[in-house]
Each structure stands twice: as C-alpha cells, then as structure tokens.
C-alpha cells in the first residue's frame, strides 16, 4: 500500500528549511500561503498542527506576536481537547498541552498582553510546578510595572523550583536591590557566588548590595572580585566600579 503525503507536506518542508536558515519572512509567507490558500480558504482553525507551529514561530521572529498568539491559542486548544479525549496517550497529550500553554503565555507576554500572560503562566504552573521560567517571566512583568512585592515573590518561587541555579539566585538578588531590599540580597548572591564563582554579575550585584548597606569593606572585596573576572562585555560596569573604588579611597 502506497501512502500519499498530505497536500501541504511539500510546502511545509520548504517552509521549515527556510525557518531553520533564519529566513523567517520567507517561511512566514509560505505557511501563510498554505493557511490562506484555496484548500483552507483562510480558515486557520483547519490548518495542520505543523503549519500553525511554524507559522506562529515565524510570526514571533518577525515581532508579530498577536499573530503568534492566534496560532498557539489554536494549538493549545487542540492539545487540551486531545488530552481529554481518547486519542493517543492522554498523559503525553496533557504534557504537550502545557508546553503549548507556556508558549502561548510567552507570546502574550512578548506582545504586551500582560494580564493574559500572567493568567496563562499561572495556569501552566497548575500542571507543572517545576516550570520555573513561568515565574521568571511573571517576575519580569511585575518588575517592569515596579510591583516589587510580586516581583520578589515570583523570583523566590523560581528559586524554589530550581534551587541549584546560580542565575535564578542572581536574578533574585538583583530584584531585591532594585526594590531597595539590599539586606535580603546578600544571602542569595553569596549562594550564587558559591555555585558559579566565574559569573561576574554576582560580585557586581553583591558589591552594590553591600555598599547600600554601608558595608564598605565587603563592598570593596566584592568589587575587586568582579574586576578580576569581568569579561569585555562588562566594560561599562568595569568603568563604573573603578570610579566607585576611586571615590572610596
């Protein structure tokens, strides 16, 4: 028995290759052509999953986040329906649905739809408490709005979900400093320094925290550690810290 590929297979393969080559505009036009072509008549609800997936990703790369939201909303809805039905493996479908739900939340966040993004991130966490990046994204939303108690709470929850991450601990320390809670930043930053002693951001932040607390010697030690390991990408921070050290002498 010879199986005939679906009518959209060839164009989809070409579009995927364009996407992988970073030709997002070409990929988007190709997938858009499938959706809006004669066979689907622009009915994106009928578009194959693979077409919607790459159409949405291409749209996101082109900063068309509302378009990406439409695609990932449909994909999420389909996966949720499968997880409640009798198709394939319900556990696998539930996992897939939550992955797509997280992607949908991210597209809503990138598109500036913050209330919807937070609600969707929170919904994704109901199915996977270890999804620490949902907490990270919500913390970023609250930071931008300067809602510091909620930003700190989400940073702490991200650390709880992945306590071995020096990056998450440094993020928590940074948010605490921005929220004028430097005293609380010491412990997570010191732990981050132990976990990743080569991360220049950590002694930089620790120095700022110690300086705000009036701990001049500890701040100087942290600044000197920062200067010893700071890569070239930290040129502006290096200039800042050298100026701070010169003024303290």
Coordinates of C-alpha atoms in Angstrom, one line a residue:
X1 CA 0.0 0.0 0.0
X2 CA 1.5 3.3 -1.1
X3 CA 0.8 6.2 1.3
X4 CA 0.3 9.6 -0.4
X5 CA 1.8 12.6 1.5
X6 CA -0.8 15.2 2.5
X7 CA -1.2 18.0 0.0
X8 CA 0.6 20.5 2.3
X9 CA 3.7 18.3 3.0
X10 CA 6.0 19.7 0.3
X11 CA 5.4 23.4 1.0
X12 CA 5.7 22.7 4.7
X13 CA 9.1 21.1 4.3
X14 CA 10.3 24.1 2.2
X15 CA 9.0 26.4 4.9
X16 CA 10.7 24.5 7.7
X17 CA 14.0 24.7 5.8
X18 CA 13.6 28.5 5.4
X19 CA 12.8 28.8 9.1
X20 CA 15.9 26.8 10.1
X21 CA 18.0 29.0 7.8
X22 CA 16.7 32.1 9.6
X23 CA 14.7 33.3 6.6
X24 CA 11.7 34.0 8.8
X25 CA 9.9 36.3 6.4
X26 CA 10.0 33.7 3.6
X27 CA 8.9 31.0 5.9
X28 CA 6.0 33.1 7.2
X29 CA 4.8 33.9 3.7
X30 CA 5.0 30.2 2.7
X31 CA 3.0 29.0 5.8
X32 CA 0.6 31.9 5.4
X33 CA 0.0 30.8 1.8
X34 CA -1.0 27.4 3.0
X35 CA -3.4 28.8 5.5
X36 CA -4.9 31.3 3.2
X37 CA -4.8 29.2 0.0
X38 CA -7.7 27.7 -1.9
X39 CA -7.8 24.4 0.1
X40 CA -8.2 26.1 3.5
X41 CA -9.7 29.4 2.4
X42 CA -8.1 31.2 5.2
X43 CA -9.6 29.0 7.8
X44 CA -6.7 28.8 10.3
X45 CA -8.8 26.5 12.5
X46 CA -8.4 23.8 9.8
X47 CA -4.6 24.3 9.3
X48 CA -2.4 21.3 10.2
X49 CA -0.5 21.5 13.5
X50 CA 2.9 21.7 11.9
X51 CA 1.8 24.6 9.7
X52 CA 0.4 26.5 12.7
X53 CA 3.5 25.8 14.8
X54 CA 6.0 27.2 12.3
X55 CA 3.6 29.9 11.2
X56 CA 3.4 31.1 14.8
X57 CA 7.2 30.8 15.4
X58 CA 7.9 32.7 12.2
X59 CA 5.4 35.4 13.2
X60 CA 7.2 35.7 16.6
X61 CA 10.6 36.1 15.0
X62 CA 9.0 38.9 12.9
X63 CA 7.6 40.5 16.1
X64 CA 4.0 39.8 15.1
X65 CA 3.2 38.5 18.5
X66 CA -0.6 38.8 18.1
X67 CA -0.4 36.5 15.1
X68 CA 1.7 34.1 17.1
X69 CA -0.9 34.2 19.9
X70 CA -3.6 33.2 17.4
X71 CA -1.7 30.2 16.2
X72 CA -0.6 29.0 19.7
X73 CA -4.2 29.5 21.0
X74 CA -5.5 27.1 18.4
X75 CA -2.6 24.6 19.0
X76 CA -3.2 24.7 22.8
X77 CA -6.9 24.2 22.4
X78 CA -6.4 21.2 20.2
X79 CA -3.9 19.6 22.6
X80 CA -6.2 20.2 25.6
X81 CA -9.0 18.5 23.6
X82 CA -6.8 15.5 22.8
X83 CA -5.8 15.2 26.5
X84 CA -9.5 14.9 27.5
X85 CA -10.4 12.6 24.7
X86 CA -9.4 9.1 23.7
X87 CA -6.8 9.8 21.1
X88 CA -3.2 8.6 21.5
X89 CA -1.8 8.8 25.1
X90 CA -3.6 11.2 27.3
X91 CA -0.6 11.8 29.6
X92 CA 1.6 12.7 26.6
X93 CA -1.1 15.0 25.3
X94 CA -1.5 16.7 28.6
X95 CA 2.3 17.4 28.7
X96 CA 2.1 18.7 25.2
X97 CA -0.8 20.9 26.0
X98 CA 1.1 22.5 28.9
X99 CA 4.2 23.1 26.8
X100 CA 2.0 24.9 24.3
X101 CA 0.2 26.8 27.0
X102 CA 3.6 28.1 28.2
X103 CA 4.4 29.1 24.6
X104 CA 1.1 30.9 24.4
X105 CA 1.8 32.7 27.7
X106 CA 5.2 33.8 26.4
X107 CA 3.7 35.1 23.1
X108 CA 1.2 37.1 25.1
X109 CA 4.0 38.5 27.3
X110 CA 6.1 39.5 24.3
X111 CA 3.0 41.1 22.7
X112 CA 2.4 43.2 25.8
X113 CA -0.7 41.5 26.9
X114 CA 0.5 41.2 30.5
X115 CA -2.7 40.3 32.3
X116 CA -3.5 37.5 29.9
X117 CA 0.1 36.3 30.0
X118 CA 0.1 36.2 33.8
X119 CA -3.1 34.2 33.9
X120 CA -1.8 31.8 31.3
X121 CA 1.6 31.4 33.1
X122 CA -0.3 30.7 36.3
X123 CA -2.5 28.1 34.5
X124 CA 0.6 26.4 33.2
X125 CA 2.0 26.1 36.7
X126 CA -1.1 24.3 37.9
X127 CA 0.0 21.4 35.7
X128 CA 3.8 21.7 36.2
X129 CA 5.1 23.2 39.4
X130 CA 8.7 22.8 38.2
X131 CA 8.2 25.2 35.3
X132 CA 10.4 27.9 36.9
X133 CA 10.6 30.0 33.7
X134 CA 6.9 30.9 34.2
X135 CA 7.9 32.5 37.5
X136 CA 10.8 34.3 35.8
X137 CA 8.5 35.7 33.1
X138 CA 6.0 36.9 35.6
X139 CA 8.7 38.5 37.7
X140 CA 9.8 40.4 34.6
X141 CA 6.3 41.7 34.1
X142 CA 6.0 42.8 37.7
X143 CA 9.4 44.4 37.7
X144 CA 8.6 46.5 34.6
X145 CA 5.5 47.7 36.5
X146 CA 7.5 48.2 39.6
X147 CA 5.2 46.0 41.6
X148 CA 8.1 44.8 43.8
X149 CA 6.4 42.5 46.3
X150 CA 5.0 40.4 43.5
X151 CA 8.3 40.5 41.5
X152 CA 10.2 39.3 44.6
X153 CA 7.7 36.6 45.2
X154 CA 8.0 35.2 41.7
X155 CA 11.8 35.4 41.9
X156 CA 11.7 33.4 45.1
X157 CA 9.3 30.8 43.6
X158 CA 11.6 30.4 40.6
X159 CA 14.5 29.7 43.0
X160 CA 12.3 27.2 44.9
X161 CA 11.6 25.4 41.6
X162 CA 15.3 25.3 40.6
X163 CA 17.4 25.9 43.7
X164 CA 20.7 24.9 42.0
X165 CA 20.6 27.7 39.5
X166 CA 23.1 30.5 40.2
X167 CA 21.3 32.6 37.5
X168 CA 18.0 32.5 39.4
X169 CA 19.6 33.4 42.7
X170 CA 21.4 36.3 41.0
X171 CA 18.1 37.4 39.5
X172 CA 16.5 37.3 42.9
X173 CA 19.4 39.4 44.3
X174 CA 19.1 41.9 41.5
X175 CA 15.3 42.3 42.1
X176 CA 15.8 42.8 45.8
X177 CA 18.4 45.5 45.2
X178 CA 16.0 47.3 42.7
X179 CA 13.3 47.0 45.4
X180 CA 15.5 48.7 48.0
X181 CA 15.8 45.5 49.9
X182 CA 19.5 45.1 49.8
X183 CA 19.7 43.3 53.1
X184 CA 17.8 40.4 51.6
X185 CA 20.0 40.3 48.6
X186 CA 23.2 39.2 50.5
X187 CA 22.3 35.6 51.1
X188 CA 21.1 34.6 47.5
X189 CA 24.0 36.4 46.0
X190 CA 26.5 34.7 48.3
X191 CA 25.0 31.3 47.4
X192 CA 25.1 32.2 43.7
X193 CA 28.8 33.1 44.1
X194 CA 29.4 29.6 45.6
X195 CA 27.5 27.9 42.8
X196 CA 29.1 29.8 40.0
X197 CA 32.3 31.7 41.0
X198 CA 33.0 32.8 37.4
X199 CA 29.8 34.7 36.9
X200 CA 30.9 38.4 37.0
X201 CA 27.4 39.6 37.6
X202 CA 27.2 38.1 41.0
X203 CA 30.1 40.0 42.7
X204 CA 29.0 43.1 40.9
X205 CA 25.5 42.9 42.4
X206 CA 26.9 41.8 45.8
X207 CA 29.1 44.9 45.9
X208 CA 26.1 47.1 45.2
X209 CA 24.1 45.4 47.9
X210 CA 27.0 45.7 50.5
X211 CA 27.5 49.4 49.6
X212 CA 23.9 50.2 50.1
X213 CA 24.1 48.5 53.5
X214 CA 27.1 50.6 54.4
X215 CA 29.4 47.6 54.5
X216 CA 32.4 49.4 52.8
X217 CA 35.0 46.6 53.3
X218 CA 32.7 43.8 52.0
X219 CA 31.6 46.0 49.0
X220 CA 35.3 46.7 48.2
X221 CA 36.1 42.9 48.3
X222 CA 33.1 42.1 46.0
X223 CA 34.1 44.9 43.6
X224 CA 37.6 43.6 43.4
X225 CA 36.4 40.1 42.7
X226 CA 34.2 41.5 39.9
X227 CA 37.1 43.4 38.3
X228 CA 39.2 40.2 38.4
X229 CA 36.8 38.1 36.4
X230 CA 34.7 40.7 34.4
X231 CA 34.7 39.9 30.6
X232 CA 34.9 42.6 28.0
X233 CA 31.1 42.7 27.7
X234 CA 31.0 44.3 31.1
X235 CA 33.1 47.3 30.0
X236 CA 30.6 49.9 31.3
X237 CA 30.2 48.2 34.7
X238 CA 34.0 47.9 35.0
X239 CA 34.3 51.7 34.5
X240 CA 31.5 52.3 37.0
X241 CA 33.1 50.1 39.7
X242 CA 36.6 51.6 39.1
X243 CA 35.0 55.0 39.7
X244 CA 33.3 53.8 42.8
X245 CA 36.5 52.4 44.2
X246 CA 38.5 55.6 43.4
X247 CA 35.9 57.7 45.2
X248 CA 36.0 55.5 48.3
X249 CA 39.8 55.9 48.7

